[in-house]
Amino acid sequence: MTETLRGMAVAAGVVLGQAHVIRRDRIRVREDFIPKAQLGREIDRYKDALRRTRGELKEIRRRIRADNSAGIADFLDAHLLMLKDSALASAPADIIKERQCNAEWALHLQRERLLTAFEGIADPYLRARKDDVEHVVERVLRNLLGLGAAPDAVTLPAGAASVVVVEDISPTDLLALHQQGVIAVICESGGLNSHSAILARGLGISAVFGVHEAGQRIHHGDDLIVDGGAGIIYVAPDQSLSSYYQQRRQQQQRELAALRQLRDLPARTVDGQLIMLRANVELAEDVEMIAGVNADGIGLYRTEMMFLGRREPPGEQEQFALYRRVVEEMAGRPVTFRTLDVGADKPLGGAQTPRAGAAAINPALGLRAVRWYLQEPEIFQCQVRAILRASALGPVRLLLPMLTTLGEVIQIRALIRAQQDMLQRAGIDFDARLAIGGMIEVPAAALLADVFARHLDFLSIGTNDLIQYTLAADRLDEEVNYLCDPLQPAILRLIALTIQAGAEAGVPVALCGEMAGDPRYTRLLLGMGLREFSMTPAMLPRIKQIILTTRLADTERRVQELWQKVDSDEIAVGVDNLNVGI
Ligand code: PEP
Ligand code: MG
């Protein structure tokens, strides 16, 4: 009989295949007392395991290079960097000395500490980075215990349509499975925003994560249907279900092929209006995907990622190296670096943000982003210098998060100017005309959009935060999730106000919240006058397809009546009518 399992819809794609269940025994460690005289040897043992882990990762990385899967190698670089960070490179050795314990136990304690620090992060994307800590620690532990790197040693049967079922998967394992032709991955754990999830989407592997007891309920060799877009798995499907999904799969492949055909077409409405479609980027490896969808540059680079999970912030040189790489890879297309958006639900570790962070009474309303820069400007100034230096190498824009008052804009611009003067005095190149923009994500900023437009070179509407702040509903709190609706009239009014203010001042306005990549809202936003969207690259072809079939003049007329309505249900019906046929 067919059994249906459900989980998180991590990466779309309908596939039919056979289960390949990978079981990994949890590694258990215990504390052993180490006499003082043997502590040095224990520390050496730990360092040796680190060395071997580094060697393994470098070897995998070398194979990837040969395979031409550049970009994905960055996941491994991130893991290699973690091995160098004092949190893994030296802290366990200190624990060995202090506690007089074995290396395995010291690493276990350090792992717990790191994971607890990650748990404190409210932002789900950043919190998901704890998976990387788990994966790196597990590799080191395996080497300490002489177990070898188990998961990527799995061999899938050649030519089979294998669907891997696993408790947990690292990006490295996923990559190894991809190289062996895996068609889908079902995972008991993992988050929607984990590295592995991002990678699955990038590699086009259908994936469902968070499937409770998948390893028990699916057996090796079971026939499976995986619908990654719906987060559904059918175990041992009957004939009629199989033929229905065969047809769906064929249809999906035709649709994907049609979307790929659009890659080189400009995003122009039926009546000729060109729309700018840009990409949101969290990690340097996403840049590769941008080329695949032919985006008009990066509209939002969330730079906070590289500050995470470290005691010290990355220095100017390290940041510059990353920004330079991104600018060079984008080969002339603009890159919008948003300066660090931290200090509220994204606290930084160690010495980086001593006063800001989750400890605040109400962190989302606390010392976040620009508010923090103004109190403790050093880290911001360092980042600005790195961005300015990268601006000498290609088109770069700088975007300021969490602006609330005009005073902030003026003060922050003065801080940036001081860094420009400093570079100039030092004879270091930068783009003197670098565009400086502001996120419109606080209602006060939207209400003052006309004023902000006179002091900034561009505006970018961050609907994720604009919705939470306008509707007083925490974007991470499931209890009030029902309120977080972009179609609430209050939200539409603030978006309209911002677009209008930009148009009147001749200042470009983009929208870079999740709303921009949701096909449901594309026509609504076009009709409200939005001409620039920035979204996760995977959604770009679909949004382009809608633009290509939109008659702007007609849409504008219909939307004009719609967005001013006061009942969100009525607005929702109007939006659905607008979307008939897409
Ligand atoms: C937003 O708030 O809409 C936004 C794009 O920024 P973030 O999601 O990073 O807060
Ligand atoms: Mg935001």
Short mmCIF file of C-alpha atoms in Angstrom, two decimals, residues 59-463:
data_model
loop_
_atom_site.label_atom_id
_atom_site.label_comp_id
_atom_site.label_asym_id
_atom_site.label_seq_id
_atom_site.Cartn_x
_atom_site.Cartn_y
_atom_site.Cartn_z
CA GLU A 59 41.29 16.62 -1.91
CA ILE A 60 37.53 16.84 -2.43
CA ARG A 61 37.96 20.44 -3.44
CA ARG A 62 40.62 19.48 -5.97
CA ARG A 63 38.27 16.89 -7.50
CA ILE A 64 35.57 19.54 -7.77
CA ARG A 65 37.87 21.91 -9.60
CA ALA A 66 38.66 19.13 -12.06
CA ASP A 67 34.93 18.60 -12.44
CA ASN A 68 34.50 22.26 -13.20
CA SER A 69 31.95 22.77 -10.46
CA ALA A 70 33.47 26.10 -9.41
CA GLY A 71 31.46 28.03 -6.86
CA ILE A 72 30.43 24.92 -5.04
CA ALA A 73 34.04 24.75 -3.95
CA ASP A 74 33.23 27.73 -1.77
CA PHE A 75 31.27 25.52 0.59
CA LEU A 76 34.47 23.59 1.12
CA ASP A 77 36.45 26.78 1.47
CA ALA A 78 34.05 27.83 4.22
CA HIS A 79 34.66 24.51 5.97
CA LEU A 80 38.41 24.82 5.50
CA LEU A 81 38.26 28.32 6.99
CA MET A 82 36.35 26.98 9.96
CA LEU A 83 39.16 24.53 10.62
CA LYS A 84 41.57 27.45 10.74
CA ASP A 85 39.38 29.55 13.04
CA SER A 86 40.50 29.62 16.65
CA ALA A 87 37.12 28.13 17.66
CA LEU A 88 38.30 24.81 16.22
CA ALA A 89 42.02 25.34 15.71
CA SER A 90 42.93 26.21 19.30
CA ALA A 91 39.93 26.27 21.67
CA PRO A 92 39.70 22.43 21.96
CA ALA A 93 43.42 22.28 22.75
CA ASP A 94 42.82 24.78 25.58
CA ILE A 95 39.98 22.61 26.87
CA ILE A 96 42.25 19.52 26.81
CA LYS A 97 44.76 21.40 28.98
CA GLU A 98 42.23 22.96 31.37
CA ARG A 99 40.08 19.87 31.92
CA GLN A 100 42.79 17.28 31.43
CA CYS A 101 40.47 15.43 29.11
CA ASN A 102 40.75 13.51 25.84
CA ALA A 103 40.61 15.30 22.49
CA GLU A 104 37.25 13.77 21.51
CA TRP A 105 35.62 15.11 24.67
CA ALA A 106 37.20 18.54 24.27
CA LEU A 107 35.87 18.74 20.72
CA HIS A 108 32.46 17.57 21.89
CA LEU A 109 32.36 20.36 24.53
CA GLN A 110 33.47 22.97 22.05
CA ARG A 111 30.84 21.78 19.57
CA GLU A 112 28.14 22.20 22.25
CA ARG A 113 29.34 25.73 22.95
CA LEU A 114 29.30 26.69 19.29
CA LEU A 115 25.87 25.17 18.72
CA THR A 116 24.45 26.99 21.75
CA ALA A 117 25.77 30.25 20.33
CA PHE A 118 24.03 29.48 17.02
CA GLU A 119 20.77 28.58 18.77
CA GLY A 120 20.61 32.15 20.09
CA ILE A 121 20.29 33.48 16.57
CA ALA A 122 16.71 34.18 15.61
CA ASP A 123 17.29 34.58 11.89
CA PRO A 124 16.59 31.15 10.34
CA TYR A 125 19.07 31.63 7.51
CA LEU A 126 21.97 32.41 9.80
CA ARG A 127 20.89 29.83 12.37
CA ALA A 128 21.07 27.21 9.65
CA ARG A 129 24.85 27.78 9.46
CA LYS A 130 25.15 25.62 12.56
CA ASP A 131 24.84 22.66 10.20
CA ASP A 132 28.28 23.58 8.90
CA VAL A 133 29.74 23.42 12.39
CA GLU A 134 28.16 19.97 12.84
CA HIS A 135 29.58 18.70 9.58
CA VAL A 136 33.10 19.98 10.17
CA VAL A 137 33.16 18.69 13.75
CA GLU A 138 31.95 15.30 12.63
CA ARG A 139 34.75 15.04 10.11
CA VAL A 140 37.36 15.88 12.73
CA LEU A 141 35.80 13.40 15.17
CA ARG A 142 35.87 10.65 12.55
CA ASN A 143 39.53 11.31 12.01
CA LEU A 144 40.23 11.31 15.76
CA LEU A 145 38.51 7.95 16.07
CA GLY A 146 40.02 6.62 12.86
CA LEU A 147 36.57 6.08 11.29
CA GLY A 148 37.25 7.72 7.93
CA ALA A 149 34.82 9.98 6.07
CA ALA A 150 31.78 7.75 5.80
CA PRO A 151 29.00 9.53 3.94
CA ASP A 152 30.86 10.62 0.87
CA ALA A 153 32.22 7.08 0.52
CA VAL A 154 28.70 5.90 -0.44
CA THR A 155 28.48 4.42 -3.93
CA LEU A 156 25.16 4.64 -5.71
CA PRO A 157 24.30 1.93 -8.23
CA ALA A 158 25.37 3.12 -11.66
CA GLY A 159 22.56 4.16 -13.99
CA ALA A 160 19.87 3.82 -11.31
CA ALA A 161 17.42 6.60 -10.45
CA SER A 162 18.58 6.83 -6.84
CA VAL A 163 16.73 8.79 -4.21
CA VAL A 164 18.95 9.04 -1.16
CA VAL A 165 17.31 8.84 2.25
CA VAL A 166 19.54 10.06 5.04
CA GLU A 167 19.35 11.46 8.53
CA ASP A 168 21.45 14.54 7.84
CA ILE A 169 23.45 15.69 4.85
CA SER A 170 26.39 18.06 4.47
CA PRO A 171 27.00 20.07 1.28
CA THR A 172 30.07 17.93 0.63
CA ASP A 173 28.06 14.70 0.84
CA LEU A 174 25.39 16.18 -1.38
CA LEU A 175 27.96 17.16 -3.92
CA ALA A 176 29.50 13.69 -3.89
CA LEU A 177 26.03 12.19 -4.44
CA HIS A 178 25.34 14.68 -7.21
CA GLN A 179 28.48 13.54 -8.97
CA GLN A 180 27.04 10.02 -8.87
CA GLY A 181 23.76 11.15 -10.39
CA VAL A 182 21.42 11.24 -7.37
CA ILE A 183 18.01 12.54 -8.45
CA ALA A 184 16.48 13.42 -5.07
CA VAL A 185 17.38 13.63 -1.41
CA ILE A 186 15.10 12.97 1.54
CA CYS A 187 16.52 14.08 4.84
CA GLU A 188 15.24 13.68 8.37
CA SER A 189 16.77 16.95 9.55
CA GLY A 190 17.98 20.17 7.96
CA GLY A 191 16.51 23.59 7.41
CA LEU A 192 15.01 25.36 4.45
CA ASN A 193 17.94 27.75 4.48
CA SER A 194 20.76 25.35 5.27
CA HIS A 195 23.77 25.27 2.95
CA SER A 196 22.69 21.84 1.76
CA ALA A 197 19.23 23.16 0.90
CA ILE A 198 20.73 26.05 -1.05
CA LEU A 199 23.04 23.65 -2.84
CA ALA A 200 20.23 21.22 -3.70
CA ARG A 201 18.31 24.06 -5.30
CA GLY A 202 21.42 25.21 -7.15
CA LEU A 203 22.19 21.72 -8.44
CA GLY A 204 18.60 21.01 -9.41
CA ILE A 205 18.28 18.02 -7.05
CA SER A 206 14.74 17.57 -5.80
CA ALA A 207 14.81 17.66 -1.99
CA VAL A 208 12.49 17.24 0.97
CA PHE A 209 13.98 17.86 4.43
CA GLY A 210 12.62 17.41 7.93
CA VAL A 211 10.86 14.13 7.10
CA HIS A 212 10.16 12.49 10.43
CA GLU A 213 11.66 8.99 10.73
CA ALA A 214 12.23 8.75 6.99
CA GLY A 215 15.01 6.21 7.58
CA GLN A 216 12.58 3.86 9.35
CA ARG A 217 9.58 4.34 7.11
CA ILE A 218 11.43 3.97 3.82
CA HIS A 219 13.36 0.79 3.04
CA HIS A 220 16.28 0.24 0.73
CA GLY A 221 14.99 -0.37 -2.80
CA ASP A 222 11.45 1.00 -2.20
CA ASP A 223 9.87 2.69 -5.20
CA LEU A 224 9.43 6.38 -4.43
CA ILE A 225 7.81 9.45 -5.91
CA VAL A 226 9.29 12.70 -4.61
CA ASP A 227 7.56 16.00 -5.20
CA GLY A 228 10.18 18.44 -3.91
CA GLY A 229 8.05 21.51 -4.63
CA ALA A 230 5.21 20.21 -2.48
CA GLY A 231 7.36 18.44 0.15
CA ILE A 232 5.54 15.12 -0.46
CA ILE A 233 6.93 11.60 -0.80
CA TYR A 234 4.95 8.54 -1.86
CA VAL A 235 6.44 5.22 -0.79
CA ALA A 236 5.54 2.21 -2.97
CA PRO A 237 3.08 4.19 -5.14
CA ASP A 238 0.40 2.27 -7.03
CA GLN A 239 0.18 2.22 -10.81
CA SER A 240 -2.29 5.08 -11.21
CA LEU A 241 -0.28 7.40 -8.93
CA SER A 242 2.91 6.54 -10.82
CA SER A 243 1.45 7.29 -14.22
CA TYR A 244 -0.07 10.55 -12.96
CA TYR A 245 3.34 11.67 -11.68
CA GLN A 246 5.09 10.48 -14.86
CA GLN A 247 2.89 12.89 -16.74
CA ARG A 248 3.51 15.68 -14.24
CA ARG A 249 7.22 15.14 -14.55
CA GLN A 250 7.09 15.37 -18.32
CA GLN A 251 5.03 18.52 -18.11
CA GLN A 252 7.46 20.02 -15.59
CA GLN A 253 10.39 19.26 -17.86
CA ARG A 254 8.68 20.97 -20.75
CA GLU A 255 8.02 24.02 -18.55
CA LEU A 256 11.64 24.17 -17.36
CA ALA A 257 12.91 23.92 -20.92
CA ALA A 258 10.56 26.76 -21.89
CA LEU A 259 11.83 28.87 -18.99
CA ARG A 260 15.45 28.22 -20.00
CA GLN A 261 14.64 29.56 -23.45
CA LEU A 262 13.90 32.92 -21.82
CA ARG A 263 17.42 33.26 -20.41
CA ASP A 264 18.70 35.72 -22.99
CA LEU A 265 15.49 37.64 -23.54
CA PRO A 266 15.25 41.06 -21.89
CA ALA A 267 12.46 41.24 -19.30
CA ARG A 268 10.12 43.44 -21.32
CA THR A 269 6.36 43.72 -20.92
CA VAL A 270 4.12 43.13 -23.95
CA ASP A 271 3.94 46.90 -24.45
CA GLY A 272 7.70 47.33 -24.33
CA GLN A 273 8.57 48.43 -20.78
CA LEU A 274 11.95 47.04 -19.72
CA ILE A 275 12.05 45.68 -16.17
CA MET A 276 15.26 45.18 -14.20
CA LEU A 277 15.57 41.74 -12.62
CA ARG A 278 18.38 41.45 -10.10
CA ALA A 279 19.51 38.73 -7.73
CA ASN A 280 19.64 38.46 -3.95
CA VAL A 281 22.85 36.85 -2.76
CA GLU A 282 23.87 35.54 0.62
CA LEU A 283 27.04 33.67 -0.27
CA ALA A 284 29.73 34.08 -2.89
CA GLU A 285 28.77 30.69 -4.35
CA ASP A 286 25.33 32.02 -5.33
CA VAL A 287 27.08 34.20 -7.89
CA GLU A 288 27.43 31.20 -10.18
CA MET A 289 23.66 30.77 -10.27
CA ILE A 290 23.25 34.39 -11.35
CA ALA A 291 25.07 33.73 -14.60
CA GLY A 292 22.71 30.80 -15.19
CA VAL A 293 19.65 33.03 -15.04
CA ASN A 294 21.27 36.07 -16.63
CA ALA A 295 20.30 38.54 -13.87
CA ASP A 296 20.88 42.27 -14.33
CA GLY A 297 23.36 42.26 -11.47
CA ILE A 298 23.04 41.79 -7.73
CA GLY A 299 20.34 43.90 -6.10
CA LEU A 300 21.03 42.72 -2.55
CA TYR A 301 24.24 41.14 -1.26
CA ARG A 302 23.65 40.29 2.40
CA THR A 303 27.21 40.79 3.65
CA GLU A 304 26.50 39.73 7.25
CA MET A 305 27.11 36.09 6.31
CA MET A 306 30.87 36.44 6.37
CA PHE A 307 30.80 37.92 9.86
CA LEU A 308 28.97 35.01 11.37
CA GLY A 309 30.33 32.37 13.71
CA ARG A 310 33.60 34.14 14.37
CA ARG A 311 35.11 35.83 17.35
CA GLU A 312 36.68 38.66 15.40
CA PRO A 313 35.15 40.41 12.41
CA PRO A 314 36.85 39.78 9.04
CA GLY A 315 39.47 42.44 8.42
CA GLU A 316 39.45 44.95 5.56
CA GLN A 317 41.72 42.78 3.40
CA GLU A 318 39.66 39.62 3.83
CA GLN A 319 36.46 41.49 3.02
CA PHE A 320 38.05 43.22 0.07
CA ALA A 321 39.21 39.86 -1.34
CA LEU A 322 35.65 38.52 -1.24
CA TYR A 323 34.03 41.66 -2.62
CA ARG A 324 36.63 41.81 -5.37
CA ARG A 325 35.90 38.23 -6.36
CA VAL A 326 32.17 38.92 -6.54
CA VAL A 327 32.65 42.10 -8.58
CA GLU A 328 35.02 40.34 -10.96
CA GLU A 329 32.73 37.36 -11.40
CA MET A 330 29.82 39.69 -12.16
CA ALA A 331 31.89 41.05 -15.05
CA GLY A 332 30.46 44.53 -15.39
CA ARG A 333 27.02 43.94 -13.91
CA PRO A 334 26.31 46.03 -10.81
CA VAL A 335 26.77 44.57 -7.35
CA THR A 336 24.79 46.10 -4.48
CA PHE A 337 26.57 45.37 -1.22
CA ARG A 338 24.29 45.88 1.74
CA THR A 339 26.36 46.77 4.75
CA LEU A 340 26.12 44.51 7.79
CA ASP A 341 22.54 44.09 8.90
CA VAL A 342 23.21 42.87 12.41
CA GLY A 343 22.65 43.60 16.02
CA ALA A 344 19.05 42.46 16.39
CA ASP A 345 18.00 38.98 15.39
CA LYS A 346 21.44 38.46 13.87
CA PRO A 347 23.90 39.01 16.72
CA LEU A 348 27.55 38.52 15.99
CA GLY A 349 29.87 36.46 18.11
CA GLY A 350 32.80 37.20 20.39
CA ALA A 351 34.24 40.67 20.37
CA GLN A 352 32.30 41.82 17.34
CA THR A 353 29.14 43.26 18.88
CA PRO A 354 29.69 43.71 22.58
CA ARG A 355 26.60 45.78 23.22
CA ALA A 356 24.17 44.88 20.50
CA GLY A 357 22.39 41.60 20.05
CA ALA A 358 19.80 39.18 21.20
CA ALA A 359 20.29 40.16 24.83
CA ALA A 360 18.39 43.40 24.16
CA ILE A 361 14.89 43.62 25.61
CA ASN A 362 13.35 43.69 22.16
CA PRO A 363 16.15 43.04 19.70
CA ALA A 364 14.15 43.72 16.53
CA LEU A 365 13.51 47.21 17.88
CA GLY A 366 16.97 47.59 19.33
CA LEU A 367 20.46 48.56 18.31
CA ARG A 368 20.31 47.11 14.83
CA ALA A 369 22.39 47.90 11.71
CA VAL A 370 22.83 51.68 11.17
CA ARG A 371 21.87 52.37 14.79
CA TRP A 372 24.76 50.23 15.89
CA TYR A 373 27.18 51.69 13.30
CA LEU A 374 26.56 55.12 14.75
CA GLN A 375 27.42 53.99 18.27
CA GLU A 376 30.36 51.76 17.39
CA PRO A 377 31.49 52.77 13.92
CA GLU A 378 34.80 50.86 13.59
CA ILE A 379 33.49 47.67 12.01
CA PHE A 380 31.23 49.62 9.65
CA GLN A 381 34.07 51.94 8.64
CA CYS A 382 36.29 48.96 7.89
CA GLN A 383 33.56 47.38 5.75
CA VAL A 384 32.98 50.65 3.90
CA ARG A 385 36.69 50.84 3.02
CA ALA A 386 36.61 47.29 1.66
CA ILE A 387 33.50 48.04 -0.42
CA LEU A 388 34.98 51.32 -1.67
CA ARG A 389 38.14 49.53 -2.78
CA ALA A 390 36.07 46.94 -4.62
CA SER A 391 34.23 49.79 -6.37
CA ALA A 392 37.41 50.58 -8.30
CA LEU A 393 37.10 47.22 -10.06
CA GLY A 394 33.55 47.33 -11.43
CA PRO A 395 30.10 48.81 -10.84
CA VAL A 396 29.37 48.68 -7.12
CA ARG A 397 26.57 50.22 -5.05
CA LEU A 398 26.33 50.48 -1.29
CA LEU A 399 23.01 49.86 0.46
CA LEU A 400 22.24 50.89 4.05
CA PRO A 401 19.86 48.70 6.08
CA MET A 402 17.34 49.73 8.74
CA LEU A 403 17.22 53.46 8.13
CA THR A 404 14.62 55.26 10.24
CA THR A 405 15.44 58.97 10.28
CA LEU A 406 16.97 61.53 7.97
CA GLY A 407 19.53 62.27 10.70
CA GLU A 408 20.85 58.73 10.34
CA VAL A 409 21.23 59.12 6.59
CA ILE A 410 23.18 62.34 7.03
CA GLN A 411 25.44 60.95 9.74
CA ILE A 412 26.11 57.71 7.90
CA ARG A 413 26.92 59.54 4.71
CA ALA A 414 29.42 61.63 6.68
CA LEU A 415 31.05 58.45 7.99
CA ILE A 416 31.32 57.11 4.44
CA ARG A 417 32.74 60.40 3.20
CA ALA A 418 35.42 60.26 5.89
CA GLN A 419 36.47 56.81 4.63
CA GLN A 420 36.55 58.11 1.05
CA ASP A 421 38.81 60.98 2.17
CA MET A 422 41.05 58.54 3.98
CA LEU A 423 41.46 56.33 0.91
CA GLN A 424 42.04 59.34 -1.27
CA ARG A 425 44.80 60.61 1.01
CA ALA A 426 46.38 57.16 0.91
CA GLY A 427 46.22 57.16 -2.91
CA ILE A 428 43.93 54.09 -2.99
CA ASP A 429 41.52 53.80 -5.92
CA PHE A 430 37.75 53.78 -5.50
CA ASP A 431 34.72 54.95 -7.45
CA ALA A 432 34.17 58.52 -6.29
CA ARG A 433 30.62 58.40 -7.67
CA LEU A 434 29.67 55.21 -5.84
CA ALA A 435 25.88 55.15 -5.49
CA ILE A 436 24.65 55.04 -1.89
CA GLY A 437 21.16 53.72 -1.35
CA GLY A 438 18.87 52.98 1.56
CA MET A 439 16.59 50.13 2.49
CA ILE A 440 13.01 51.18 3.04
CA GLU A 441 12.02 48.62 5.64
CA VAL A 442 10.87 50.70 8.57
CA PRO A 443 7.47 52.43 8.20
CA ALA A 444 9.01 55.76 9.22
CA ALA A 445 11.38 55.53 6.27
CA ALA A 446 8.56 54.71 3.86
CA LEU A 447 6.54 57.68 5.12
CA LEU A 448 9.60 59.88 4.54
CA ALA A 449 10.55 58.26 1.24
CA ASP A 450 10.39 61.60 -0.56
CA VAL A 451 12.87 63.07 1.91
CA PHE A 452 15.13 60.01 1.77
CA ALA A 453 15.02 60.12 -2.03
CA ARG A 454 16.58 63.59 -1.93
CA HIS A 455 19.50 62.33 0.15
CA LEU A 456 20.14 58.93 -1.38
CA ASP A 457 20.98 57.66 -4.87
CA PHE A 458 18.50 54.76 -4.84
CA LEU A 459 15.96 53.10 -2.58
CA SER A 460 15.26 49.41 -2.03
CA ILE A 461 12.07 48.27 -0.34
CA GLY A 462 12.68 45.47 2.16
CA THR A 463 9.20 44.05 2.51
#
